[in-house]
Amino acid sequence: MSYAPDGRPLALVVVESMRGNTEAVAHVVAQALERVSYGVTLHEVGDPTMPTGRLDTDLVVVGAPTHAFSLTRPSARADAARHGASAAAVRTGLREWLSEVTPAHGRRVPLLAFDTRVQRARRLRGAAGPRACVLARHRGFAVHRRPGSFMVADNVGPLLGGELARAEIWVTTAVADLAPRPGRQHEPVAAAR
Ligand SMILES: Cc1cc2nc3c(=O)[nH]c(=O)nc-3n(C[C@H](O)[C@H](O)[C@H](O)COP(=O)(O)O)c2cc1C
Protein backbone atom coordinates (compact mmCIF):
# COMPACT_ATOMS: atom_id res chain seq x y z
CA MET A 1 0.00 0.00 0.00
CA SER A 2 0.98 3.59 -0.39
CA TYR A 3 -0.47 6.03 2.05
CA ALA A 4 -1.47 9.67 2.14
CA PRO A 5 0.64 11.71 4.57
CA ASP A 6 -2.03 11.09 7.21
CA GLY A 7 -1.77 7.29 6.79
CA ARG A 8 -4.86 6.67 4.64
CA PRO A 9 -4.75 4.54 1.47
CA LEU A 10 -4.77 6.56 -1.75
CA ALA A 11 -7.53 6.75 -4.36
CA LEU A 12 -7.22 8.55 -7.69
CA VAL A 13 -10.53 9.57 -9.29
CA VAL A 14 -10.36 10.62 -12.95
CA VAL A 15 -13.37 11.99 -14.77
CA GLU A 16 -14.28 13.12 -18.26
CA SER A 17 -17.38 15.29 -18.56
CA MET A 18 -18.77 17.57 -21.29
CA ARG A 19 -21.81 18.92 -19.46
CA GLY A 20 -21.03 18.34 -15.80
CA ASN A 21 -23.23 15.31 -15.13
CA THR A 22 -20.43 12.74 -14.94
CA GLU A 23 -18.40 15.24 -12.96
CA ALA A 24 -21.21 15.51 -10.39
CA VAL A 25 -21.16 11.71 -9.99
CA ALA A 26 -17.36 11.80 -9.61
CA HIS A 27 -17.60 14.30 -6.76
CA VAL A 28 -20.08 12.09 -4.92
CA VAL A 29 -17.81 9.07 -5.50
CA ALA A 30 -14.79 11.01 -4.18
CA GLN A 31 -16.69 12.13 -1.08
CA ALA A 32 -17.91 8.57 -0.42
CA LEU A 33 -14.32 7.29 -0.69
CA GLU A 34 -13.18 9.94 1.78
CA ARG A 35 -15.86 8.75 4.18
CA VAL A 36 -14.54 5.17 4.04
CA SER A 37 -11.00 6.39 4.84
CA TYR A 38 -9.30 6.95 1.47
CA GLY A 39 -7.13 9.97 0.79
CA VAL A 40 -8.65 11.07 -2.53
CA THR A 41 -7.45 13.19 -5.42
CA LEU A 42 -9.89 13.99 -8.20
CA HIS A 43 -8.75 15.12 -11.66
CA GLU A 44 -10.60 16.06 -14.80
CA VAL A 45 -9.09 14.40 -17.84
CA GLY A 46 -6.89 16.98 -19.56
CA ASP A 47 -6.00 18.69 -16.30
CA PRO A 48 -2.28 19.58 -16.76
CA THR A 49 -1.49 18.12 -13.32
CA MET A 50 -2.98 14.72 -14.19
CA PRO A 51 -0.76 11.80 -13.25
CA THR A 52 0.36 9.73 -16.24
CA GLY A 53 2.70 6.78 -16.68
CA ARG A 54 2.99 4.35 -13.77
CA LEU A 55 0.34 4.96 -11.12
CA ASP A 56 1.42 4.27 -7.56
CA THR A 57 -1.96 4.33 -5.85
CA ASP A 58 -4.26 1.91 -4.03
CA LEU A 59 -7.36 2.49 -6.14
CA VAL A 60 -8.27 4.16 -9.42
CA VAL A 61 -11.85 5.16 -10.21
CA VAL A 62 -12.63 6.42 -13.72
CA GLY A 63 -15.84 7.94 -15.05
CA ALA A 64 -16.94 9.17 -18.49
CA PRO A 65 -20.08 10.02 -20.47
CA THR A 66 -21.30 7.47 -23.01
CA HIS A 67 -20.96 8.71 -26.58
CA ALA A 68 -21.97 6.47 -29.49
CA PHE A 69 -22.22 3.43 -27.16
CA SER A 70 -18.62 3.84 -25.94
CA LEU A 71 -15.99 6.25 -24.63
CA THR A 72 -15.75 9.55 -26.50
CA ARG A 73 -13.51 9.95 -29.52
CA PRO A 74 -11.98 13.19 -30.85
CA SER A 75 -14.67 13.58 -33.52
CA ALA A 76 -17.50 13.27 -30.98
CA ARG A 77 -15.78 15.74 -28.68
CA ALA A 78 -15.37 18.21 -31.55
CA ASP A 79 -19.10 17.87 -32.13
CA ALA A 80 -19.76 18.47 -28.44
CA ALA A 81 -17.62 21.64 -28.63
CA ARG A 82 -19.81 22.93 -31.46
CA HIS A 83 -22.80 22.39 -29.17
CA GLY A 84 -21.44 24.33 -26.24
CA ALA A 85 -19.01 22.07 -24.33
CA SER A 86 -15.94 23.92 -23.07
CA ALA A 87 -12.64 23.73 -24.97
CA ALA A 88 -10.95 22.23 -21.89
CA ALA A 89 -13.56 19.49 -21.65
CA VAL A 90 -13.14 18.34 -25.24
CA ARG A 91 -9.33 18.49 -25.59
CA THR A 92 -8.78 14.88 -24.58
CA GLY A 93 -10.68 11.99 -23.08
CA LEU A 94 -10.57 9.02 -20.74
CA ARG A 95 -9.82 6.69 -23.67
CA GLU A 96 -6.58 8.61 -24.35
CA TRP A 97 -5.61 8.82 -20.67
CA LEU A 98 -6.08 5.08 -20.16
CA SER A 99 -3.70 4.46 -23.07
CA GLU A 100 -0.99 6.39 -21.17
CA VAL A 101 -1.12 4.74 -17.75
CA THR A 102 -0.20 1.44 -16.13
CA PRO A 103 -0.02 0.28 -12.50
CA ALA A 104 3.29 1.01 -10.80
CA HIS A 105 5.74 -1.86 -11.19
CA GLY A 106 4.77 -4.84 -9.05
CA ARG A 107 1.56 -3.27 -7.80
CA ARG A 108 -1.92 -4.72 -7.99
CA VAL A 109 -4.00 -1.60 -8.54
CA PRO A 110 -7.78 -2.12 -8.48
CA LEU A 111 -9.81 0.00 -10.88
CA LEU A 112 -13.52 0.82 -10.85
CA ALA A 113 -15.29 2.42 -13.81
CA PHE A 114 -18.60 4.20 -14.19
CA ASP A 115 -20.43 6.03 -16.93
CA THR A 116 -23.41 8.25 -17.48
CA ARG A 117 -25.88 7.60 -20.26
CA VAL A 118 -29.36 8.62 -21.32
CA GLN A 119 -32.28 6.87 -19.77
CA ARG A 120 -34.01 6.11 -23.05
CA ALA A 121 -30.92 4.18 -24.31
CA ARG A 122 -30.40 2.13 -21.16
CA ARG A 123 -31.27 -1.16 -22.84
CA LEU A 124 -28.94 -0.60 -25.80
CA ARG A 125 -25.66 -2.46 -25.89
CA GLY A 126 -22.41 -0.58 -25.35
CA ALA A 127 -21.49 2.22 -22.97
CA ALA A 128 -18.42 4.08 -21.74
CA GLY A 129 -17.98 2.12 -18.47
CA PRO A 130 -17.61 -1.36 -19.99
CA ARG A 131 -15.25 0.02 -22.64
CA ALA A 132 -13.10 1.68 -19.95
CA CYS A 133 -12.95 -1.69 -18.13
CA VAL A 134 -11.65 -3.44 -21.25
CA LEU A 135 -8.98 -0.81 -21.87
CA ALA A 136 -7.94 -0.73 -18.20
CA ARG A 137 -7.62 -4.52 -18.08
CA HIS A 138 -5.33 -4.36 -21.14
CA ARG A 139 -3.20 -1.79 -19.30
CA GLY A 140 -2.74 -4.17 -16.36
CA PHE A 141 -5.24 -2.85 -13.82
CA ALA A 142 -7.23 -5.24 -11.63
CA VAL A 143 -10.66 -4.24 -12.87
CA HIS A 144 -13.06 -4.62 -10.00
CA ARG A 145 -16.78 -5.45 -10.19
CA ARG A 146 -19.16 -4.48 -12.93
CA PRO A 147 -19.07 -0.81 -13.97
CA GLY A 148 -21.56 1.61 -12.48
CA SER A 149 -23.96 3.39 -14.82
CA PHE A 150 -25.95 6.47 -13.94
CA MET A 151 -28.80 7.92 -15.96
CA VAL A 152 -29.30 11.41 -17.34
CA ALA A 153 -32.59 12.66 -18.75
CA ASP A 154 -31.09 13.86 -22.04
CA ASN A 155 -27.77 14.73 -23.69
CA VAL A 156 -27.27 17.80 -21.51
CA GLY A 157 -28.70 16.16 -18.37
CA PRO A 158 -29.80 16.50 -15.70
CA LEU A 159 -29.02 13.35 -13.76
CA LEU A 160 -32.22 11.54 -12.87
CA GLY A 161 -33.40 11.77 -9.27
CA GLY A 162 -31.72 9.26 -7.01
CA GLU A 163 -28.72 8.66 -9.26
CA LEU A 164 -26.23 10.46 -6.99
CA ALA A 165 -27.43 8.40 -4.04
CA ARG A 166 -27.10 5.26 -6.17
CA ALA A 167 -23.52 6.28 -7.08
CA GLU A 168 -22.63 6.59 -3.41
CA ILE A 169 -23.98 3.12 -2.67
CA TRP A 170 -22.26 1.67 -5.77
CA VAL A 171 -18.77 2.87 -4.82
CA THR A 172 -19.14 2.14 -1.12
CA THR A 173 -20.24 -1.43 -1.86
CA ALA A 174 -17.49 -1.91 -4.44
CA VAL A 175 -14.63 -0.85 -2.16
CA ALA A 176 -16.01 -2.89 0.74
CA ASP A 177 -14.94 -5.98 -1.27
CA LEU A 178 -11.40 -4.77 -1.72
CA ALA A 179 -8.57 -6.40 0.20
CA PRO A 180 -6.67 -4.94 1.93
CA ARG A 181 -9.52 -2.96 3.42
CA PRO A 182 -9.18 0.83 3.60
CA GLY A 183 -8.47 2.33 6.97
CA ARG A 184 -6.25 -0.53 8.14
CA GLN A 185 -2.48 -0.55 8.13
CA HIS A 186 -0.94 -3.09 5.75
CA GLU A 187 2.47 -4.23 4.66
CA PRO A 188 3.55 -2.98 1.22
CA VAL A 189 2.31 -5.38 -1.46
CA ALA A 190 5.83 -6.46 -2.50
CA ALA A 191 6.87 -7.24 1.08
CA ALA A 192 3.68 -9.19 1.75
CA ARG A 193 4.47 -11.81 -0.91
C1 LIG B 1 -22.39 13.05 -29.37
C2 LIG B 1 -23.14 12.33 -28.27
C3 LIG B 1 -23.35 10.96 -28.34
C4 LIG B 1 -24.06 10.29 -27.32
N1 LIG B 1 -24.24 8.94 -27.41
C5 LIG B 1 -24.91 8.29 -26.41
C6 LIG B 1 -25.09 6.87 -26.46
O1 LIG B 1 -24.66 6.17 -27.39
N2 LIG B 1 -25.77 6.26 -25.44
C7 LIG B 1 -26.25 6.98 -24.38
O2 LIG B 1 -26.86 6.39 -23.51
N3 LIG B 1 -26.07 8.34 -24.30
C8 LIG B 1 -25.41 8.99 -25.28
N4 LIG B 1 -25.22 10.35 -25.20
C9 LIG B 1 -25.67 11.07 -24.03
C10 LIG B 1 -24.51 11.23 -23.06
O3 LIG B 1 -24.24 10.00 -22.43
C11 LIG B 1 -24.80 12.33 -22.07
O4 LIG B 1 -24.68 13.54 -22.78
C12 LIG B 1 -23.80 12.30 -20.91
O5 LIG B 1 -24.13 11.24 -20.04
C13 LIG B 1 -23.77 13.58 -20.17
O6 LIG B 1 -22.63 13.54 -19.34
P1 LIG B 1 -21.70 14.84 -19.14
O7 LIG B 1 -22.61 15.93 -18.66
O8 LIG B 1 -20.73 14.45 -18.11
O9 LIG B 1 -21.05 15.17 -20.45
C14 LIG B 1 -24.54 11.01 -26.21
C15 LIG B 1 -24.31 12.41 -26.14
C16 LIG B 1 -23.62 13.05 -27.14
C17 LIG B 1 -23.39 14.55 -27.03
GROMACS .gro file of C-alpha atoms and ligand atoms in nm:
model
  224
    1MET     CA    1   0.000   0.000   0.000
    2SER     CA    2   0.098   0.359  -0.039
    3TYR     CA    3  -0.047   0.603   0.205
    4ALA     CA    4  -0.147   0.967   0.214
    5PRO     CA    5   0.064   1.171   0.457
    6ASP     CA    6  -0.203   1.109   0.721
    7GLY     CA    7  -0.177   0.729   0.679
    8ARG     CA    8  -0.486   0.667   0.464
    9PRO     CA    9  -0.475   0.454   0.147
   10LEU     CA   10  -0.477   0.656  -0.175
   11ALA     CA   11  -0.753   0.675  -0.436
   12LEU     CA   12  -0.722   0.855  -0.769
   13VAL     CA   13  -1.053   0.957  -0.929
   14VAL     CA   14  -1.036   1.062  -1.295
   15VAL     CA   15  -1.337   1.199  -1.477
   16GLU     CA   16  -1.428   1.312  -1.826
   17SER     CA   17  -1.738   1.529  -1.856
   18MET     CA   18  -1.877   1.757  -2.129
   19ARG     CA   19  -2.181   1.892  -1.946
   20GLY     CA   20  -2.103   1.834  -1.580
   21ASN     CA   21  -2.323   1.531  -1.513
   22THR     CA   22  -2.043   1.274  -1.494
   23GLU     CA   23  -1.840   1.524  -1.296
   24ALA     CA   24  -2.121   1.551  -1.039
   25VAL     CA   25  -2.116   1.171  -0.999
   26ALA     CA   26  -1.736   1.180  -0.961
   27HIS     CA   27  -1.760   1.430  -0.676
   28VAL     CA   28  -2.008   1.209  -0.492
   29VAL     CA   29  -1.781   0.907  -0.550
   30ALA     CA   30  -1.479   1.101  -0.418
   31GLN     CA   31  -1.669   1.213  -0.108
   32ALA     CA   32  -1.791   0.857  -0.042
   33LEU     CA   33  -1.432   0.729  -0.069
   34GLU     CA   34  -1.318   0.994   0.178
   35ARG     CA   35  -1.586   0.875   0.418
   36VAL     CA   36  -1.454   0.517   0.404
   37SER     CA   37  -1.100   0.639   0.484
   38TYR     CA   38  -0.930   0.695   0.147
   39GLY     CA   39  -0.713   0.997   0.079
   40VAL     CA   40  -0.865   1.107  -0.253
   41THR     CA   41  -0.745   1.319  -0.542
   42LEU     CA   42  -0.989   1.399  -0.820
   43HIS     CA   43  -0.875   1.512  -1.166
   44GLU     CA   44  -1.060   1.606  -1.480
   45VAL     CA   45  -0.909   1.440  -1.784
   46GLY     CA   46  -0.689   1.698  -1.956
   47ASP     CA   47  -0.600   1.869  -1.630
   48PRO     CA   48  -0.228   1.958  -1.676
   49THR     CA   49  -0.149   1.812  -1.332
   50MET     CA   50  -0.298   1.472  -1.419
   51PRO     CA   51  -0.076   1.180  -1.325
   52THR     CA   52   0.036   0.973  -1.624
   53GLY     CA   53   0.270   0.678  -1.668
   54ARG     CA   54   0.299   0.435  -1.377
   55LEU     CA   55   0.034   0.496  -1.112
   56ASP     CA   56   0.142   0.427  -0.756
   57THR     CA   57  -0.196   0.433  -0.585
   58ASP     CA   58  -0.426   0.191  -0.403
   59LEU     CA   59  -0.736   0.249  -0.614
   60VAL     CA   60  -0.827   0.416  -0.942
   61VAL     CA   61  -1.185   0.516  -1.021
   62VAL     CA   62  -1.263   0.642  -1.372
   63GLY     CA   63  -1.584   0.794  -1.505
   64ALA     CA   64  -1.694   0.917  -1.849
   65PRO     CA   65  -2.008   1.002  -2.047
   66THR     CA   66  -2.130   0.747  -2.301
   67HIS     CA   67  -2.096   0.871  -2.658
   68ALA     CA   68  -2.197   0.647  -2.949
   69PHE     CA   69  -2.222   0.343  -2.716
   70SER     CA   70  -1.862   0.384  -2.594
   71LEU     CA   71  -1.599   0.625  -2.463
   72THR     CA   72  -1.575   0.955  -2.650
   73ARG     CA   73  -1.351   0.995  -2.952
   74PRO     CA   74  -1.198   1.319  -3.085
   75SER     CA   75  -1.467   1.358  -3.352
   76ALA     CA   76  -1.750   1.327  -3.098
   77ARG     CA   77  -1.578   1.574  -2.868
   78ALA     CA   78  -1.537   1.821  -3.155
   79ASP     CA   79  -1.910   1.787  -3.213
   80ALA     CA   80  -1.976   1.847  -2.844
   81ALA     CA   81  -1.762   2.164  -2.863
   82ARG     CA   82  -1.981   2.293  -3.146
   83HIS     CA   83  -2.280   2.239  -2.917
   84GLY     CA   84  -2.144   2.433  -2.624
   85ALA     CA   85  -1.901   2.207  -2.433
   86SER     CA   86  -1.594   2.392  -2.307
   87ALA     CA   87  -1.264   2.373  -2.497
   88ALA     CA   88  -1.095   2.223  -2.189
   89ALA     CA   89  -1.356   1.949  -2.165
   90VAL     CA   90  -1.314   1.834  -2.524
   91ARG     CA   91  -0.933   1.849  -2.559
   92THR     CA   92  -0.878   1.488  -2.458
   93GLY     CA   93  -1.068   1.199  -2.308
   94LEU     CA   94  -1.057   0.902  -2.074
   95ARG     CA   95  -0.982   0.669  -2.367
   96GLU     CA   96  -0.658   0.861  -2.435
   97TRP     CA   97  -0.561   0.882  -2.067
   98LEU     CA   98  -0.608   0.508  -2.016
   99SER     CA   99  -0.370   0.446  -2.307
  100GLU     CA  100  -0.099   0.639  -2.117
  101VAL     CA  101  -0.112   0.474  -1.775
  102THR     CA  102  -0.020   0.144  -1.613
  103PRO     CA  103  -0.002   0.028  -1.250
  104ALA     CA  104   0.329   0.101  -1.080
  105HIS     CA  105   0.574  -0.186  -1.119
  106GLY     CA  106   0.477  -0.484  -0.905
  107ARG     CA  107   0.156  -0.327  -0.780
  108ARG     CA  108  -0.192  -0.472  -0.799
  109VAL     CA  109  -0.400  -0.160  -0.854
  110PRO     CA  110  -0.778  -0.212  -0.848
  111LEU     CA  111  -0.981   0.000  -1.088
  112LEU     CA  112  -1.352   0.082  -1.085
  113ALA     CA  113  -1.529   0.242  -1.381
  114PHE     CA  114  -1.860   0.420  -1.419
  115ASP     CA  115  -2.043   0.603  -1.693
  116THR     CA  116  -2.341   0.825  -1.748
  117ARG     CA  117  -2.588   0.760  -2.026
  118VAL     CA  118  -2.936   0.862  -2.132
  119GLN     CA  119  -3.228   0.687  -1.977
  120ARG     CA  120  -3.401   0.611  -2.305
  121ALA     CA  121  -3.092   0.418  -2.431
  122ARG     CA  122  -3.040   0.213  -2.116
  123ARG     CA  123  -3.127  -0.116  -2.284
  124LEU     CA  124  -2.894  -0.060  -2.580
  125ARG     CA  125  -2.566  -0.246  -2.589
  126GLY     CA  126  -2.241  -0.058  -2.535
  127ALA     CA  127  -2.149   0.222  -2.297
  128ALA     CA  128  -1.842   0.408  -2.174
  129GLY     CA  129  -1.798   0.212  -1.847
  130PRO     CA  130  -1.761  -0.136  -1.999
  131ARG     CA  131  -1.525   0.002  -2.264
  132ALA     CA  132  -1.310   0.168  -1.995
  133CYS     CA  133  -1.295  -0.169  -1.813
  134VAL     CA  134  -1.165  -0.344  -2.125
  135LEU     CA  135  -0.898  -0.081  -2.187
  136ALA     CA  136  -0.794  -0.073  -1.820
  137ARG     CA  137  -0.762  -0.452  -1.808
  138HIS     CA  138  -0.533  -0.436  -2.114
  139ARG     CA  139  -0.320  -0.179  -1.930
  140GLY     CA  140  -0.274  -0.417  -1.636
  141PHE     CA  141  -0.524  -0.285  -1.382
  142ALA     CA  142  -0.723  -0.524  -1.163
  143VAL     CA  143  -1.066  -0.424  -1.287
  144HIS     CA  144  -1.306  -0.462  -1.000
  145ARG     CA  145  -1.678  -0.545  -1.019
  146ARG     CA  146  -1.916  -0.448  -1.293
  147PRO     CA  147  -1.907  -0.081  -1.397
  148GLY     CA  148  -2.156   0.161  -1.248
  149SER     CA  149  -2.396   0.339  -1.482
  150PHE     CA  150  -2.595   0.647  -1.394
  151MET     CA  151  -2.880   0.792  -1.596
  152VAL     CA  152  -2.930   1.141  -1.734
  153ALA     CA  153  -3.259   1.266  -1.875
  154ASP     CA  154  -3.109   1.386  -2.204
  155ASN     CA  155  -2.777   1.473  -2.369
  156VAL     CA  156  -2.727   1.780  -2.151
  157GLY     CA  157  -2.870   1.616  -1.837
  158PRO     CA  158  -2.980   1.650  -1.570
  159LEU     CA  159  -2.902   1.335  -1.376
  160LEU     CA  160  -3.222   1.154  -1.287
  161GLY     CA  161  -3.340   1.177  -0.927
  162GLY     CA  162  -3.172   0.926  -0.701
  163GLU     CA  163  -2.872   0.866  -0.926
  164LEU     CA  164  -2.623   1.046  -0.699
  165ALA     CA  165  -2.743   0.840  -0.404
  166ARG     CA  166  -2.710   0.526  -0.617
  167ALA     CA  167  -2.352   0.628  -0.708
  168GLU     CA  168  -2.263   0.659  -0.341
  169ILE     CA  169  -2.398   0.312  -0.267
  170TRP     CA  170  -2.226   0.167  -0.577
  171VAL     CA  171  -1.877   0.287  -0.482
  172THR     CA  172  -1.914   0.214  -0.112
  173THR     CA  173  -2.024  -0.143  -0.186
  174ALA     CA  174  -1.749  -0.191  -0.444
  175VAL     CA  175  -1.463  -0.085  -0.216
  176ALA     CA  176  -1.601  -0.289   0.074
  177ASP     CA  177  -1.494  -0.598  -0.127
  178LEU     CA  178  -1.140  -0.477  -0.172
  179ALA     CA  179  -0.857  -0.640   0.020
  180PRO     CA  180  -0.667  -0.494   0.193
  181ARG     CA  181  -0.952  -0.296   0.342
  182PRO     CA  182  -0.918   0.083   0.360
  183GLY     CA  183  -0.847   0.233   0.697
  184ARG     CA  184  -0.625  -0.053   0.814
  185GLN     CA  185  -0.248  -0.055   0.813
  186HIS     CA  186  -0.094  -0.309   0.575
  187GLU     CA  187   0.247  -0.423   0.466
  188PRO     CA  188   0.355  -0.298   0.122
  189VAL     CA  189   0.231  -0.538  -0.146
  190ALA     CA  190   0.583  -0.646  -0.250
  191ALA     CA  191   0.687  -0.724   0.108
  192ALA     CA  192   0.368  -0.919   0.175
  193ARG     CA  193   0.447  -1.181  -0.091
  194LIG     C1  194  -2.239   1.305  -2.937
  194LIG     C2  195  -2.314   1.233  -2.827
  194LIG     C3  196  -2.335   1.096  -2.834
  194LIG     C4  197  -2.406   1.029  -2.732
  194LIG     N1  198  -2.424   0.894  -2.741
  194LIG     C5  199  -2.491   0.829  -2.641
  194LIG     C6  200  -2.509   0.687  -2.646
  194LIG     O1  201  -2.466   0.617  -2.739
  194LIG     N2  202  -2.577   0.626  -2.544
  194LIG     C7  203  -2.625   0.698  -2.438
  194LIG     O2  204  -2.686   0.639  -2.351
  194LIG     N3  205  -2.607   0.834  -2.430
  194LIG     C8  206  -2.541   0.899  -2.528
  194LIG     N4  207  -2.522   1.035  -2.520
  194LIG     C9  208  -2.567   1.107  -2.403
  194LIG    C10  209  -2.451   1.123  -2.306
  194LIG     O3  210  -2.424   1.000  -2.243
  194LIG    C11  211  -2.480   1.233  -2.207
  194LIG     O4  212  -2.468   1.354  -2.278
  194LIG    C12  213  -2.380   1.230  -2.091
  194LIG     O5  214  -2.413   1.124  -2.004
  194LIG    C13  215  -2.377   1.358  -2.017
  194LIG     O6  216  -2.263   1.354  -1.934
  194LIG     P1  217  -2.170   1.484  -1.914
  194LIG     O7  218  -2.261   1.593  -1.866
  194LIG     O8  219  -2.073   1.445  -1.811
  194LIG     O9  220  -2.105   1.517  -2.045
  194LIG    C14  221  -2.454   1.101  -2.621
  194LIG    C15  222  -2.431   1.241  -2.614
  194LIG    C16  223  -2.362   1.305  -2.714
  194LIG    C17  224  -2.339   1.455  -2.703
   0.00000   0.00000   0.00000
